[in-house]
XYZ file of N, CA and C in Angstrom:
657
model
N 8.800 35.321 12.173
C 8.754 33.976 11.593
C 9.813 33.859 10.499
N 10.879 32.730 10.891
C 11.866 32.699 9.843
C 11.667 32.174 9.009
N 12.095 32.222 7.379
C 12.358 31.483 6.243
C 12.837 30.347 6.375
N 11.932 28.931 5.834
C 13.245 28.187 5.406
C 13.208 27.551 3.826
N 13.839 27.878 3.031
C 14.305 28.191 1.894
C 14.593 26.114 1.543
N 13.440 25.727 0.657
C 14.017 24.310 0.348
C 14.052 23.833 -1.493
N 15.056 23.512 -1.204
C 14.933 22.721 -2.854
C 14.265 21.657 -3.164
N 13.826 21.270 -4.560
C 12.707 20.077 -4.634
C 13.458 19.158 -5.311
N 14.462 18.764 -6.174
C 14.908 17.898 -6.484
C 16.147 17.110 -5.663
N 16.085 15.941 -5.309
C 17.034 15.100 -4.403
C 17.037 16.388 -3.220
N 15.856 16.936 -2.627
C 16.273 17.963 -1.585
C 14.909 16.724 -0.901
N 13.802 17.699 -1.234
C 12.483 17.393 -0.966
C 12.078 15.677 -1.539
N 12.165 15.457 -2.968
C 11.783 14.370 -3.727
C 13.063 13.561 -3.993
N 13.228 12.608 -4.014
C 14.016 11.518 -4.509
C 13.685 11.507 -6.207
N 14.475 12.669 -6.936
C 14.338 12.638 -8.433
C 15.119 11.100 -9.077
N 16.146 11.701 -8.811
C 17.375 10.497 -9.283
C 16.368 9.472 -8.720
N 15.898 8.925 -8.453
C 14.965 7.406 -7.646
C 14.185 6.953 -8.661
N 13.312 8.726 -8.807
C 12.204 8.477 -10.140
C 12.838 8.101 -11.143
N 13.629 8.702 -12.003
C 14.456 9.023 -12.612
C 14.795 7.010 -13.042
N 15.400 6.642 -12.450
C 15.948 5.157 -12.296
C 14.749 4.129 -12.608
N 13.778 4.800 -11.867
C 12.717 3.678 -11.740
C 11.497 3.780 -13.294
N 11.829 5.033 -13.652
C 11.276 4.835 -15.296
C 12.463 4.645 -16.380
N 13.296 4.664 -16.041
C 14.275 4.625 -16.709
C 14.025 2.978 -17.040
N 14.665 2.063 -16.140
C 14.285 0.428 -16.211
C 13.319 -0.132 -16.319
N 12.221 0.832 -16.337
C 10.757 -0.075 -17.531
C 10.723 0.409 -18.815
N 11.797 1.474 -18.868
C 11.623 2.002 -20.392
C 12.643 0.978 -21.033
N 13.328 0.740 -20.464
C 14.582 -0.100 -20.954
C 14.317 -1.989 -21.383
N 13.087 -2.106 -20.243
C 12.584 -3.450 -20.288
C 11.979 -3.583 -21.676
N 10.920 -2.555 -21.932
C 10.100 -2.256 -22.986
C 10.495 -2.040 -24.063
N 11.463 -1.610 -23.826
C 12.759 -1.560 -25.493
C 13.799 -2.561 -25.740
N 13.316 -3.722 -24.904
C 14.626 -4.414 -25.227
C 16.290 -4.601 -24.545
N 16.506 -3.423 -24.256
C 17.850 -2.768 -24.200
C 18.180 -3.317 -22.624
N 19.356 -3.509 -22.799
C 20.427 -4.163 -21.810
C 20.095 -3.409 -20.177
N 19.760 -4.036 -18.966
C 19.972 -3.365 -17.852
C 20.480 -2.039 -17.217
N 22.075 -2.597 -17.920
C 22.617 -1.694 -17.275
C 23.400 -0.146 -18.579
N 22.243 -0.223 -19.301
C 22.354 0.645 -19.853
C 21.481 1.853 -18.795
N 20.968 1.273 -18.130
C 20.538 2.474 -17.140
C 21.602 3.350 -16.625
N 22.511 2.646 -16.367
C 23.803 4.294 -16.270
C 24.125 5.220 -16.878
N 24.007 4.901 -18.378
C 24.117 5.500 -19.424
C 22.720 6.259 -19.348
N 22.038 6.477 -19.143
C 20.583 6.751 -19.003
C 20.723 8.023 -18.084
N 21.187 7.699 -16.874
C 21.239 8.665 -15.456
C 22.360 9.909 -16.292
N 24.029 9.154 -16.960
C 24.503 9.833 -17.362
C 23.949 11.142 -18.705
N 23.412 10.880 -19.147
C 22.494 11.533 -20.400
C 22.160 12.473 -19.799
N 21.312 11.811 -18.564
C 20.357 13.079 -17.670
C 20.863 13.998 -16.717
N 21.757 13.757 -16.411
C 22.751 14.676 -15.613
C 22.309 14.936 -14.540
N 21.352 14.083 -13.636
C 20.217 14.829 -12.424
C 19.592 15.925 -13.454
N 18.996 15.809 -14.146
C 17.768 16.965 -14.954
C 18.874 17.918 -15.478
N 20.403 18.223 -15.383
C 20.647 19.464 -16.108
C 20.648 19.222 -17.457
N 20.328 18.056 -18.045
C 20.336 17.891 -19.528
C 19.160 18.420 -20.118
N 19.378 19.734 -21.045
C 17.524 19.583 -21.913
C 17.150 18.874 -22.209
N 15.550 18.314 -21.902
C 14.511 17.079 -22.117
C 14.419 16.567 -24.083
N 14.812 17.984 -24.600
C 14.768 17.669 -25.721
C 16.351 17.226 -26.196
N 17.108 17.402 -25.945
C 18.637 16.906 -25.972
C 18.782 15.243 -25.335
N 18.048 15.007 -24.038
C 17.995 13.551 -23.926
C 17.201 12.617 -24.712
N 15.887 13.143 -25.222
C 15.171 12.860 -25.683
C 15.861 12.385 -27.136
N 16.472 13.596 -27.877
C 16.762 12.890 -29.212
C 18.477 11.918 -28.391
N 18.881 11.788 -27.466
C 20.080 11.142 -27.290
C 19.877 9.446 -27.261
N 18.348 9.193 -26.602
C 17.521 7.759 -26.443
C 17.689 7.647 -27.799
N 16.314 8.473 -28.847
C 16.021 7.664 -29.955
C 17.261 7.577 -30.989
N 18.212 8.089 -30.795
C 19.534 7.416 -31.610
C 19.508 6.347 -31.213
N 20.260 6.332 -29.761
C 21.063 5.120 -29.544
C 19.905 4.021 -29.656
N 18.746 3.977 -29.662
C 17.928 2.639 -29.634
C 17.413 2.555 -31.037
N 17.600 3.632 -32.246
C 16.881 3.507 -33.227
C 15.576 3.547 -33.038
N 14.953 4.533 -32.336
C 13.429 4.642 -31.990
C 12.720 5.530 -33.524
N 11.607 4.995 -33.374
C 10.857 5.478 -34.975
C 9.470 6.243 -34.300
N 10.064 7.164 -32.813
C 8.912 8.369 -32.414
C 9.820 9.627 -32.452
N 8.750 10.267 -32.329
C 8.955 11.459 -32.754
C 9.553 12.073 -31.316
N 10.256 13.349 -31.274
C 10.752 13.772 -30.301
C 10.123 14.403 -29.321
N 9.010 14.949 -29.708
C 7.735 15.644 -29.013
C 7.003 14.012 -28.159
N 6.190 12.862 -28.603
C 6.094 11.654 -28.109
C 7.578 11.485 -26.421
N 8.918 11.794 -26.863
C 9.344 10.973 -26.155
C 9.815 11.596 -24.899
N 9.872 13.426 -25.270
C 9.641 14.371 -24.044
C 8.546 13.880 -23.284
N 7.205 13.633 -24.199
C 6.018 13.712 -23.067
C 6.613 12.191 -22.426
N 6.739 11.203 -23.067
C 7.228 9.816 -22.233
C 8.253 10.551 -20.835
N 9.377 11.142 -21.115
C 10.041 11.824 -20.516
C 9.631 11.950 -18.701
N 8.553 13.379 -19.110
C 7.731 13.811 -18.437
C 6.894 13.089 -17.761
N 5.906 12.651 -18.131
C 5.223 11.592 -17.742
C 5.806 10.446 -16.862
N 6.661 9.942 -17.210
C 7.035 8.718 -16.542
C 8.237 9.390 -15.395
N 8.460 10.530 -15.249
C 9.350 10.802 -14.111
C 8.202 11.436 -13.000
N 6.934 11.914 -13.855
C 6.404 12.427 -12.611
C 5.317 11.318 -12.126
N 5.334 9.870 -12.717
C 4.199 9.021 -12.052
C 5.287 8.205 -11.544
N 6.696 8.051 -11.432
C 7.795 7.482 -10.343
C 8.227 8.557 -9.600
N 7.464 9.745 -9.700
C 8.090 10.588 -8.487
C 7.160 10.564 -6.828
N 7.827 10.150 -5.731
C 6.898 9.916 -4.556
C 7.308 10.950 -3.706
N 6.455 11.087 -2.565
C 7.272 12.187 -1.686
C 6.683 11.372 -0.167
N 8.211 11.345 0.712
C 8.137 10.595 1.962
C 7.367 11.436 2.965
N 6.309 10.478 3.269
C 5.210 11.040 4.550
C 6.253 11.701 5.775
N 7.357 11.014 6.056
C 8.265 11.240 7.189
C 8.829 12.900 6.767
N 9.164 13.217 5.567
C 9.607 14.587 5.115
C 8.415 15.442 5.333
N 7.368 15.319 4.921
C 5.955 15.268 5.655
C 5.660 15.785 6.848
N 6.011 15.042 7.444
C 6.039 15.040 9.336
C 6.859 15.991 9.575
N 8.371 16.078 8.810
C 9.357 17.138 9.451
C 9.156 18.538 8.798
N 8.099 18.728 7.595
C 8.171 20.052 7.334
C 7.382 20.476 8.638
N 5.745 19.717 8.886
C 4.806 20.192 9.641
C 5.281 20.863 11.757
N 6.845 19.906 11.670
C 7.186 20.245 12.846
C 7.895 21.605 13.019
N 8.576 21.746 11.370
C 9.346 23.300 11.458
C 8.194 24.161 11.325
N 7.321 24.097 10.832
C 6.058 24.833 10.887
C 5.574 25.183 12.081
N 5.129 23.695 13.064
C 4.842 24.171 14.301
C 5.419 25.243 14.905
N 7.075 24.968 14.878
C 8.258 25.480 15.418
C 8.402 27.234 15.197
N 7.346 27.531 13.994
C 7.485 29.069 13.722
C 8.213 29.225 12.106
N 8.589 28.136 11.639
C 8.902 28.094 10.281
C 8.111 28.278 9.033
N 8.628 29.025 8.330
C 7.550 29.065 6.819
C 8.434 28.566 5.938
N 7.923 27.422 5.289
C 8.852 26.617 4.016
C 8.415 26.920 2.874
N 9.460 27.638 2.090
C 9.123 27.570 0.644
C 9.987 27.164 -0.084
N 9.667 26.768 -1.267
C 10.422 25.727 -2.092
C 11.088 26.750 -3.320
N 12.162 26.285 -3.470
C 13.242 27.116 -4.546
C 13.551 26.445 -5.295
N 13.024 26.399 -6.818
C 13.974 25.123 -7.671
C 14.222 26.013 -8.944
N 15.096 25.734 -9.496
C 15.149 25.524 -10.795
C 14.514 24.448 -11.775
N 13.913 25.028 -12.868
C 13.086 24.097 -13.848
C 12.144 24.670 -14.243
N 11.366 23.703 -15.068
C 10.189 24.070 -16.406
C 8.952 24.124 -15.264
N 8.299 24.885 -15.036
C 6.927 25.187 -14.857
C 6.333 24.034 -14.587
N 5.757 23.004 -15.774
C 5.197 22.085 -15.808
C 5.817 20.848 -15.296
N 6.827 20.834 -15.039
C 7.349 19.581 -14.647
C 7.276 20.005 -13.305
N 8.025 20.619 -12.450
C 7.956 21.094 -11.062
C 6.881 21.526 -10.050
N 5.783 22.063 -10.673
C 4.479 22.022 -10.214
C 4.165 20.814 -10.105
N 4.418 19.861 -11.228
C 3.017 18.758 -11.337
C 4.047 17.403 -10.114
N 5.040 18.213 -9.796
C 5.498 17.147 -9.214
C 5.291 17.510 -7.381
N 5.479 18.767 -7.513
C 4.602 19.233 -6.128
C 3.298 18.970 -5.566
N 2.595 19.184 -6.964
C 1.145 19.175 -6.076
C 0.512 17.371 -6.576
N 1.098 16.700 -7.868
C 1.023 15.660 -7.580
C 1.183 14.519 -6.268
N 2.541 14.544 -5.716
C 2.639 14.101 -4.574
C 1.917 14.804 -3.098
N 1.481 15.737 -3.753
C 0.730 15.917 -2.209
C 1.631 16.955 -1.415
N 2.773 17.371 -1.834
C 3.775 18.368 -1.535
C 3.404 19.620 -1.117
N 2.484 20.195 -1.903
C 1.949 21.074 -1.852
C 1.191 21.669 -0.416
N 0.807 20.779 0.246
C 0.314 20.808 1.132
C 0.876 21.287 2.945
N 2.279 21.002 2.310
C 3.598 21.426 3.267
C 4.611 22.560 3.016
N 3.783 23.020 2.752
C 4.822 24.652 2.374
C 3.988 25.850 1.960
N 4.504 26.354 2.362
C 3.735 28.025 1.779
C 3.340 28.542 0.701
N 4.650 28.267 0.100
C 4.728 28.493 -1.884
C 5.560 27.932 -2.393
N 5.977 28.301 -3.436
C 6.830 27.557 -4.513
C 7.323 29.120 -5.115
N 8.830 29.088 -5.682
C 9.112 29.845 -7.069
C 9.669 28.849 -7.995
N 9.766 28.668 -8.977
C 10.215 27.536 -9.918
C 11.049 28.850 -10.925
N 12.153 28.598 -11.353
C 12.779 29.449 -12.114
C 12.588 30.002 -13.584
N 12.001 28.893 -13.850
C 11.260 28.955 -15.733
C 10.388 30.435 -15.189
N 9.621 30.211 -13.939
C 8.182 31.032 -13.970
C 8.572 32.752 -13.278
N 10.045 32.825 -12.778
C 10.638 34.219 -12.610
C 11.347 34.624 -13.140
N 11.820 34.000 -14.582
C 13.018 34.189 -15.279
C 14.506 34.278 -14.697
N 15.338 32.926 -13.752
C 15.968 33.527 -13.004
C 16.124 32.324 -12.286
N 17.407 32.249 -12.027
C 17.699 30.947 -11.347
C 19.102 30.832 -10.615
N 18.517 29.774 -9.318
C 20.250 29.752 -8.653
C 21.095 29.882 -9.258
N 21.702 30.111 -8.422
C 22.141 30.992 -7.756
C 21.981 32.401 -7.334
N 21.334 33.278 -8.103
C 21.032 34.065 -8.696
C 20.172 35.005 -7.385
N 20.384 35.732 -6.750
C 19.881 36.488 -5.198
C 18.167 36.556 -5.694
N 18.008 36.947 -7.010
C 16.897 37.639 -7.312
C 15.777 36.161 -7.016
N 16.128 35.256 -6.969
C 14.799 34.265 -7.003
C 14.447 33.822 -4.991
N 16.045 34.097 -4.721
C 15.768 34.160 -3.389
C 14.445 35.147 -2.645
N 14.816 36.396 -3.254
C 14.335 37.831 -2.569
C 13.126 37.417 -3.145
N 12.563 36.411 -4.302
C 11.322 36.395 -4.979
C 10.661 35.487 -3.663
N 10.875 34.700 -3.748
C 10.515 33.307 -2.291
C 10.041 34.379 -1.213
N 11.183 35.274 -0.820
C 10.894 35.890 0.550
C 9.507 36.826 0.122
N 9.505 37.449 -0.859
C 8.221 38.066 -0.730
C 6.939 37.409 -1.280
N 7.050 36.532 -1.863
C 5.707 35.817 -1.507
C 5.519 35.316 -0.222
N 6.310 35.223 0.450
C 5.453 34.154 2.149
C 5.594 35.731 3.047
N 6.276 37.093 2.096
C 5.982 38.287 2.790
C 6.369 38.329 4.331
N 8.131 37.325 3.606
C 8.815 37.945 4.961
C 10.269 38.481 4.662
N 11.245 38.502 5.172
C 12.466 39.187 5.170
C 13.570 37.731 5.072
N 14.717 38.116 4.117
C 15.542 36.983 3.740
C 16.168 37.233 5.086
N 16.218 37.810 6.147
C 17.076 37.914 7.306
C 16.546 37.070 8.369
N 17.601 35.880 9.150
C 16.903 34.831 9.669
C 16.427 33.926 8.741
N 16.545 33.627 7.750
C 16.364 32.312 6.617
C 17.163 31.383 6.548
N 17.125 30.069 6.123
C 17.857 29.034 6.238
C 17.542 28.531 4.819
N 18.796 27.811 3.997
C 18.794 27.361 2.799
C 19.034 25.631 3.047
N 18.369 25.224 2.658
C 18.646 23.351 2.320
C 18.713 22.820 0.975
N 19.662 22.434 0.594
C 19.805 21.521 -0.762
C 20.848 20.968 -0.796
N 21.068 20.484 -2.250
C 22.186 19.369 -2.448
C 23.108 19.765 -3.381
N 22.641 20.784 -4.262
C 23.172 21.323 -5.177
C 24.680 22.235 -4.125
N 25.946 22.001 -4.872
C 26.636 23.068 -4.110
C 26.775 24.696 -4.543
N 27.015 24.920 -5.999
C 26.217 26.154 -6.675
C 25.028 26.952 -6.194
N 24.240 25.875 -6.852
C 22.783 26.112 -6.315
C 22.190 26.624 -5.374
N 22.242 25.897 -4.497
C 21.849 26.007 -3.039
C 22.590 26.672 -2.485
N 23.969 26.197 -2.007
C 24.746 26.864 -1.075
C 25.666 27.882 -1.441
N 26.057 27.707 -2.704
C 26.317 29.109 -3.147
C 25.377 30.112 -3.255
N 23.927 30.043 -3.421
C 23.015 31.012 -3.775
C 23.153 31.363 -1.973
N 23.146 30.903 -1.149
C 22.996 31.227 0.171
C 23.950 31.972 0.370
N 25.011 31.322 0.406
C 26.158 32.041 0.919
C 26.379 33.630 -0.161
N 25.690 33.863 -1.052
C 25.779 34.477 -1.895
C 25.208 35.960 -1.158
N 23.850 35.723 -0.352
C 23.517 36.449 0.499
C 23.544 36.167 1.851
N 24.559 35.486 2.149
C 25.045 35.869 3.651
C 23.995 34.624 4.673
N 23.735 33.894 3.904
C 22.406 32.834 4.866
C 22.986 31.595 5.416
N 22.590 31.246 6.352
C 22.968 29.352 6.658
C 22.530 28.998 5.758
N 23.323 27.244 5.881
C 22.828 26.620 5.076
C 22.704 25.069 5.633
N 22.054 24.473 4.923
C 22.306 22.922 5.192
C 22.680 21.923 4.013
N 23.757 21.321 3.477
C 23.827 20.501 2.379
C 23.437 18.630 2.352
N 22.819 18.614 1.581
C 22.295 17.787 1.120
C 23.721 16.759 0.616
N 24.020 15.526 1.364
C 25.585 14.869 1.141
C 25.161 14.043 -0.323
N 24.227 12.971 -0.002
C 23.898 12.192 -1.222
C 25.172 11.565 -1.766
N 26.317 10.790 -0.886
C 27.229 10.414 -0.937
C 28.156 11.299 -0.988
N 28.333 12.478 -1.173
C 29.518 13.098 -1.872
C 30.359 13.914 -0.690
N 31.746 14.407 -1.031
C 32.256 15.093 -0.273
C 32.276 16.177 -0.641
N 32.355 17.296 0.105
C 32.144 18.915 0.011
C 33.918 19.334 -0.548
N 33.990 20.092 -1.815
C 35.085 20.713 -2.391
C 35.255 21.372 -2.868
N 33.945 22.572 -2.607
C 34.322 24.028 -3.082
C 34.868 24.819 -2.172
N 36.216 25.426 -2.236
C 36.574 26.598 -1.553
C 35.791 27.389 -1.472
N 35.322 28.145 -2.558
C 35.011 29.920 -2.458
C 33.675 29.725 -0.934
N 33.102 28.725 -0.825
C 31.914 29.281 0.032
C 31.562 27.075 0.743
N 31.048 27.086 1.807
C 30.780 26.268 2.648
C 29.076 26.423 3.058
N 28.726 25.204 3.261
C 27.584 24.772 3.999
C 28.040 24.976 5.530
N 26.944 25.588 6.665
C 26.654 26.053 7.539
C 27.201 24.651 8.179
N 26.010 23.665 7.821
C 26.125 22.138 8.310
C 26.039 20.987 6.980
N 26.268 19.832 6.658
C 26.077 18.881 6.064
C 25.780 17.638 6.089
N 24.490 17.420 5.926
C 24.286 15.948 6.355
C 23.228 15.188 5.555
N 23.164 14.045 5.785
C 22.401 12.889 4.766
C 21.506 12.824 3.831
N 20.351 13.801 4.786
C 19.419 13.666 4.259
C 18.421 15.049 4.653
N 16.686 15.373 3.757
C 16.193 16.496 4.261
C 15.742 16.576 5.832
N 15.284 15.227 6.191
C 15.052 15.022 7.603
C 16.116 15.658 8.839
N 17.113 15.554 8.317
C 18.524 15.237 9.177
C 18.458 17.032 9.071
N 18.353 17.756 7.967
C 18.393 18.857 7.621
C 17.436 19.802 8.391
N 16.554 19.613 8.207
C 15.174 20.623 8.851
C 15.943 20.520 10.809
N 16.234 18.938 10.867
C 16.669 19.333 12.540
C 17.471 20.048 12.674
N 18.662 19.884 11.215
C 20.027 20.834 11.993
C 19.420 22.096 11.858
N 18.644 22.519 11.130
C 18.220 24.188 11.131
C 17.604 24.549 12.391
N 16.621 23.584 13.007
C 16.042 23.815 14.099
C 16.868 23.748 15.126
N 18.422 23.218 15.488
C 18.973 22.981 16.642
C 20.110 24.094 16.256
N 20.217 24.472 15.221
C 21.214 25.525 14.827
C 21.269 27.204 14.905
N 19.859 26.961 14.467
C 19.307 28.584 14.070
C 19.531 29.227 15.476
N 19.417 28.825 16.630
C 19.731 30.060 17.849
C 21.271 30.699 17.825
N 22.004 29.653 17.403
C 23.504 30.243 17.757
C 24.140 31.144 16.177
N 23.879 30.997 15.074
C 23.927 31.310 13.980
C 23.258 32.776 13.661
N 21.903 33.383 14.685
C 21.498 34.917 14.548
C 22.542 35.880 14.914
């Protein structure tokens, strides 16, 4: 039974979505101009910004009179009650499953945010396990969180398949140990030399098939 190795942010969940969609009631609620929501996404970097670094970056620019601890938990809170997870992603883990697949999820992040966004949406329910990087000390790229994944579902990184969006991340951590991969496009074009995605395409749906129509010729 092969690995397939998935990421949870813009892999699995539409973060950037959540992300947007608390962003513009926080913005309604403060007053503040629309399209300061770019400025918002920019701050956040897709999550590589510390929560406490965005956090005090808001209450400057708006002159907020909370405290920084208050606006993490706002933070928190309001990305994981706009975070949803598509029944259809749903449908396509349960078919690689049928298929002989074991999915486990690989992310980088805080413990508490990444759990509560798994088993909040119901995620949980479609995969084997989780490693979250806060909770192994250790993060993509990095082989060691890979080899961590493989022995909790207590199988062998040989025959595994990597999916994400991250190109570092994901597909460098793959290619790092020698694995397919599938990239996650999310508009963008692929421009790292040192290492390539197996395949690349739209979305996780699009992804789980290419692993399933791929994986025979790729052993």
């Amino acid at each position: 039974m092969p690995l397939l190795l998935l990421d949870l942010d813009n892999t699995l969940i539409d973060r950037t979505g959540a992300f947007r969609a608390w962003a513009g009631r926080f913005l309604a609620e403060a007053g503040a101009p629309e399209y300061d929501v770019d400025w918002l996404l920019d701050v956040d970097a897709d999550g590589m910004t510390d929560r406490w670094d965005v956090a005090e970056a808001i209450r400057d620019r708006y002159n907020l009179r909370v405290s920084i601890v208050d606006l993490v938990d706002e933070l928190f809170e309001g990305l994981i009650e706009n975070t949803r997870f598509d029944p259809m992603v749903g449908a396509a883990l349960r078919i690689a499953e049928d298929a002989g697949w074991v999915p486990v999820i690989v992310t980088n992040g805080a413990v508490r945010t990444q759990e509560a966004k798994i088993r909040r949406t119901g995620l949980d329910r479609f995969v084997a396990d989780w490693v979250i990087s806060e909770e192994v000390d250790c993060r993509k790229p990095n082989p060691r969180i890979f080899e961590i994944a493989a022995e909790r579902a207590r199988l062998r990184l040989r025959g595994a398949w990597m999916i994400g969006d991250s190109p570092e991340a994901d597909i460098g951590g793959a290619a790092g140990l020698g694995l397919p991969s599938v990239w996650i496009r999310r508009g963008r074009e692929w421009s790292e030399r040192r290492f390539a995605p197996t395949k690349a395409v739209n979305g996780v749906i699009q992804a789980v098939a290419a692993v399933m129509s791929l994986s025979h010729s790729v052993r």
